[in-house]
């Protein structure tokens, strides 16, 4: 019986060792076995009490119990071997667990870093999206302005062409040697030869010239969407005579002013017309022949559509 309790104590120790060493699943199994052993212990203690009363009768059974004791020793050896195996398993599992903890810690660190990187990327993406949205809005506004600009330019070009046609139709009864109408740099140029307007050295417009200017004024009056520049031009021959004019420049300005007065008297608004003189300083041909000099002695009436809307739009760029 003493050997049996010794074996039981050893089993209890083993159970306690198993409880502190094995993993949770294995620990639960060992705990169950321990509980069963404790129940056996209680039962055996009760039997011991009964056995104490029957000592005499049990002496004959000692030999049998000794045999059983040998068997229990053998069982103990088996249990010790199993315990060793359990301990080895525990050591292996603990090592795996420790490795898992280490890897888990590193993984947590990596995840935290990735989350921070992701947050930074999301912030950059949000900033980039706002920038792209602003660029898209700005582009849309610019495209709208470009479209409006193109529309205004098209309107201006159409207005220039319509103006040229209107002027040309109004002056059809004059030959190309007297005047010409053409479009240059978005403006309508009406070039009138000196012989149509003035006698040599004179600033008084003759009757044929007055008729041409009246026809031009009738074609233009009521149109407040154009600016009119009247430019006088001469050849490079210096003035001679009484000295009424200081030079060709002076003559060109006075001639332009005379034409402006006739246009105003025939319905052109004061605020849209300007007189200027260029003298001999803007020739259309070299002053080397009489024919070229005649070409340079001219008056140009420059018609420019008002571009206020176009300029206002350009100022916003």
XYZ file of C-alpha atoms in Angstrom:
317
model
C 0.000 0.000 0.000
C 2.903 2.396 0.762
C 4.232 1.871 -2.739
C 0.822 2.608 -4.143
C 0.664 5.999 -2.361
C 4.197 6.693 -3.434
C 3.125 6.030 -6.973
C 0.059 8.209 -6.411
C 2.218 11.042 -5.051
C 4.510 10.785 -8.025
C 1.497 10.927 -10.296
C 0.294 14.002 -8.463
C 3.677 15.671 -8.919
C 3.643 14.698 -12.560
C 0.145 16.100 -12.889
C 1.299 19.375 -11.309
C 4.303 19.491 -13.627
C 2.044 18.854 -16.579
C -0.317 21.616 -15.432
C 2.548 24.145 -15.476
C 4.271 22.905 -18.628
C 1.862 21.767 -21.287
C -0.031 23.937 -23.676
C -3.619 24.744 -22.881
C -5.123 21.881 -24.825
C -2.725 19.331 -23.373
C -3.021 20.952 -19.952
C -6.786 20.398 -19.997
C -6.218 16.724 -20.766
C -3.698 16.318 -17.939
C -5.993 18.214 -15.559
C -8.760 15.760 -16.354
C -6.464 12.857 -15.624
C -5.319 14.488 -12.377
C -8.915 14.936 -11.270
C -9.525 11.309 -11.960
C -6.426 10.390 -9.929
C -7.544 12.574 -7.047
C -10.874 10.811 -7.093
C -8.967 7.527 -7.008
C -6.898 8.826 -4.113
C -10.021 9.633 -2.109
C -11.463 6.278 -2.875
C -8.209 4.542 -1.931
C -8.020 6.402 1.348
C -11.444 5.064 2.217
C -10.296 1.629 1.252
C -7.165 2.132 3.406
C -9.346 2.795 6.409
C -11.240 -0.350 5.722
C -7.972 -2.169 5.081
C -6.562 -1.025 8.411
C -9.433 -2.770 10.095
C -8.741 -5.866 8.072
C -4.934 -5.806 8.422
C -4.725 -9.363 9.445
C -6.705 -10.497 6.509
C -4.697 -8.389 4.114
C -1.331 -9.718 5.210
C -1.977 -12.769 3.146
C -2.467 -10.425 0.253
C 0.874 -8.618 0.762
C 2.667 -10.908 -1.569
C 0.055 -10.262 -4.180
C 0.300 -6.515 -3.562
C 4.062 -6.674 -3.865
C 3.579 -8.154 -7.261
C 1.227 -5.398 -8.047
C 3.809 -2.923 -6.760
C 6.248 -4.194 -9.335
C 3.598 -3.658 -11.945
C 3.017 -0.156 -10.681
C 6.740 0.549 -10.862
C 6.644 -0.546 -14.426
C 3.665 1.750 -14.970
C 5.604 4.533 -13.295
C 8.496 4.020 -15.639
C 6.068 4.274 -18.528
C 4.565 7.444 -17.054
C 8.025 8.922 -16.560
C 8.785 8.264 -20.196
C 5.470 9.812 -21.189
C 6.207 12.791 -18.958
C 9.553 13.224 -20.669
C 7.813 13.169 -24.009
C 5.236 15.695 -22.783
C 8.033 17.942 -21.504
C 9.817 17.710 -24.831
C 6.573 18.562 -26.614
C 6.054 21.455 -24.243
C 9.552 22.785 -24.909
C 8.977 22.525 -28.649
C 5.548 24.178 -28.435
C 6.908 26.942 -26.180
C 9.654 27.647 -28.677
C 7.093 27.839 -31.459
C 4.961 30.093 -29.308
C 7.910 32.371 -28.516
C 8.756 32.537 -32.217
C 5.140 33.346 -32.946
C 5.201 36.159 -30.399
C 8.401 37.548 -31.928
C 6.983 37.324 -35.432
C 3.695 38.785 -34.244
C 5.516 41.747 -32.704
C 7.451 42.350 -35.901
C 4.279 41.916 -37.903
C 2.491 44.461 -35.713
C 5.362 46.892 -36.231
C 5.256 46.328 -39.986
C 1.481 46.782 -40.030
C 1.766 50.031 -38.039
C 4.398 51.329 -40.455
C 2.292 50.328 -43.441
C -0.735 52.040 -41.908
C 1.257 55.233 -41.392
C 2.542 55.012 -44.955
C -1.001 54.392 -46.191
C -2.298 57.407 -44.266
C 0.467 59.543 -45.771
C -0.401 58.264 -49.251
C -4.087 58.960 -48.646
C -3.244 62.519 -47.543
C -1.103 63.009 -50.648
C -3.851 61.518 -52.790
C -6.429 63.866 -51.285
C -4.144 66.845 -51.898
C -3.504 65.664 -55.458
C -7.226 65.153 -56.053
C -7.929 68.692 -54.826
C -5.135 69.998 -57.038
C -6.495 68.055 -60.017
C -9.983 69.336 -59.305
C -8.684 72.907 -59.137
C -6.744 72.359 -62.363
C -9.818 70.864 -64.018
C -11.943 73.810 -62.898
C -9.265 76.251 -64.043
C -8.976 74.409 -67.357
C -12.735 74.481 -67.764
C -12.757 78.232 -67.111
C -9.882 78.743 -69.533
C -11.600 76.639 -72.178
C -14.727 78.707 -71.708
C -12.663 81.894 -72.057
C -10.913 80.512 -75.127
C -14.271 79.610 -76.632
C -15.567 83.088 -75.835
C -12.368 84.601 -77.228
C -12.696 82.569 -80.417
C -16.325 83.613 -80.680
C -15.437 87.297 -80.266
C -12.594 86.992 -82.771
C -14.923 85.287 -85.223
C -17.478 88.030 -84.638
C -14.775 90.640 -85.159
C -13.567 88.984 -88.373
C -17.138 88.744 -89.616
C -17.743 92.376 -88.677
C -14.599 93.396 -90.570
C -15.662 91.457 -93.652
C -19.191 92.875 -93.463
C -17.746 96.354 -93.010
C -15.470 95.911 -96.032
C -18.399 94.740 -98.135
C -20.546 97.645 -96.968
C -17.845 100.183 -97.796
C -17.017 98.513 -101.109
C -20.678 98.494 -102.122
C -20.989 102.183 -101.159
C -18.020 103.171 -103.349
C -18.641 100.968 -106.385
C -18.901 103.982 -108.695
C -15.245 104.883 -108.094
C -12.421 103.227 -109.994
C -9.423 101.470 -108.504
C -7.195 104.367 -109.507
C -9.252 106.630 -107.259
C -9.557 104.431 -104.190
C -9.118 100.903 -102.852
C -10.695 98.943 -100.010
C -8.803 96.102 -98.337
C -8.476 94.316 -95.027
C -5.140 94.410 -93.218
C -4.408 93.299 -89.641
C -8.090 92.967 -88.825
C -8.889 96.498 -90.037
C -10.549 97.898 -93.140
C -8.322 100.332 -95.038
C -9.996 102.769 -97.443
C -7.170 104.384 -99.397
C -8.175 107.494 -101.410
C -5.792 108.940 -103.951
C -4.856 112.621 -103.737
C -6.338 113.320 -107.184
C -9.748 112.211 -105.897
C -9.681 114.573 -102.940
C -7.269 117.507 -103.339
C -5.539 119.689 -105.828
C -1.762 119.840 -105.413
C -0.809 121.590 -102.167
C -4.463 122.232 -101.264
C -6.338 121.179 -98.138
C -9.814 121.764 -99.593
C -11.586 118.640 -100.730
C -12.964 119.018 -104.275
C -16.514 118.122 -105.231
C -15.765 114.614 -106.447
C -13.943 113.856 -103.211
C -16.781 115.304 -101.128
C -19.174 113.000 -102.974
C -17.038 109.972 -102.169
C -16.782 110.954 -98.510
C -20.549 111.475 -98.291
C -21.180 108.029 -99.715
C -18.704 106.574 -97.205
C -20.341 108.501 -94.337
C -23.785 107.211 -95.352
C -22.422 103.660 -95.238
C -20.877 104.169 -91.802
C -23.182 106.499 -89.906
C -25.211 104.960 -87.129
C -22.528 102.319 -86.574
C -21.119 103.036 -83.121
C -19.112 99.802 -83.006
C -16.199 101.069 -85.098
C -13.395 103.552 -84.593
C -12.317 105.671 -87.564
C -8.777 106.935 -88.078
C -8.169 109.376 -90.953
C -4.462 109.438 -91.902
C -2.989 111.919 -94.347
C 0.100 110.893 -96.378
C 2.383 112.763 -98.796
C 5.372 112.069 -100.983
C 8.860 113.220 -100.013
C 8.902 116.383 -102.147
C 9.426 119.425 -99.844
C 6.753 122.124 -99.885
C 7.464 125.383 -101.669
C 5.657 128.670 -102.110
C 4.157 131.004 -99.563
C 5.006 128.838 -96.596
C 1.384 128.317 -95.570
C 2.355 124.863 -94.215
C 5.501 124.195 -92.260
C 6.166 120.859 -93.958
C 4.528 117.775 -95.506
C 3.613 116.528 -92.066
C 1.703 119.688 -91.372
C -0.041 119.382 -94.748
C -1.021 115.747 -94.108
C -2.588 116.598 -90.756
C -4.619 119.532 -92.137
C -5.888 117.400 -95.024
C -6.939 114.651 -92.563
C -8.746 117.239 -90.458
C -10.628 118.547 -93.528
C -11.818 115.020 -94.316
C -12.861 114.424 -90.703
C -15.048 117.541 -90.763
C -16.835 116.384 -93.909
C -17.477 112.930 -92.403
C -18.794 114.470 -89.159
C -21.028 116.864 -91.132
C -22.498 113.791 -92.817
C -23.420 111.820 -89.738
C -20.204 110.334 -88.295
C -19.993 110.749 -84.508
C -17.209 112.944 -83.133
C -16.222 110.419 -80.496
C -15.412 107.620 -82.927
C -13.193 109.533 -85.382
C -9.599 110.777 -85.180
C -7.484 112.863 -87.570
C -3.760 112.224 -87.950
C -0.979 112.920 -90.403
C 2.024 110.775 -91.334
C 3.633 113.107 -93.897
C 6.109 111.276 -96.105
C 7.091 108.821 -93.362
C 4.803 105.900 -94.243
C 5.136 105.429 -98.007
C 3.620 102.496 -99.883
C 6.257 102.737 -102.624
C 9.712 104.252 -103.062
C 9.550 107.917 -104.033
C 11.707 107.243 -107.059
C 9.159 107.798 -109.854
C 6.215 110.090 -110.483
C 3.870 107.108 -110.399
C 5.175 105.946 -107.005
C 4.963 109.458 -105.610
C 1.340 109.626 -106.730
C 0.684 106.373 -104.852
C 2.197 107.854 -101.690
C 0.051 110.998 -101.899
C -3.070 109.518 -100.399
C -5.486 109.583 -97.478
C -6.226 106.372 -95.618
C -9.437 105.978 -93.676
C -8.868 103.087 -91.262
C -11.961 101.419 -89.862
C -11.450 99.325 -86.727
C -14.259 97.391 -85.011
C -14.381 98.188 -81.320
C -12.863 95.342 -79.352
C -13.822 96.342 -75.801
C -15.291 92.922 -74.975
C -12.285 91.182 -76.477
C -9.832 93.322 -74.506
C -11.796 92.835 -71.285
C -11.657 89.087 -71.791
C -7.914 89.164 -72.510
C -7.316 91.143 -69.295
C -8.717 88.230 -67.287
C -5.991 85.820 -68.514
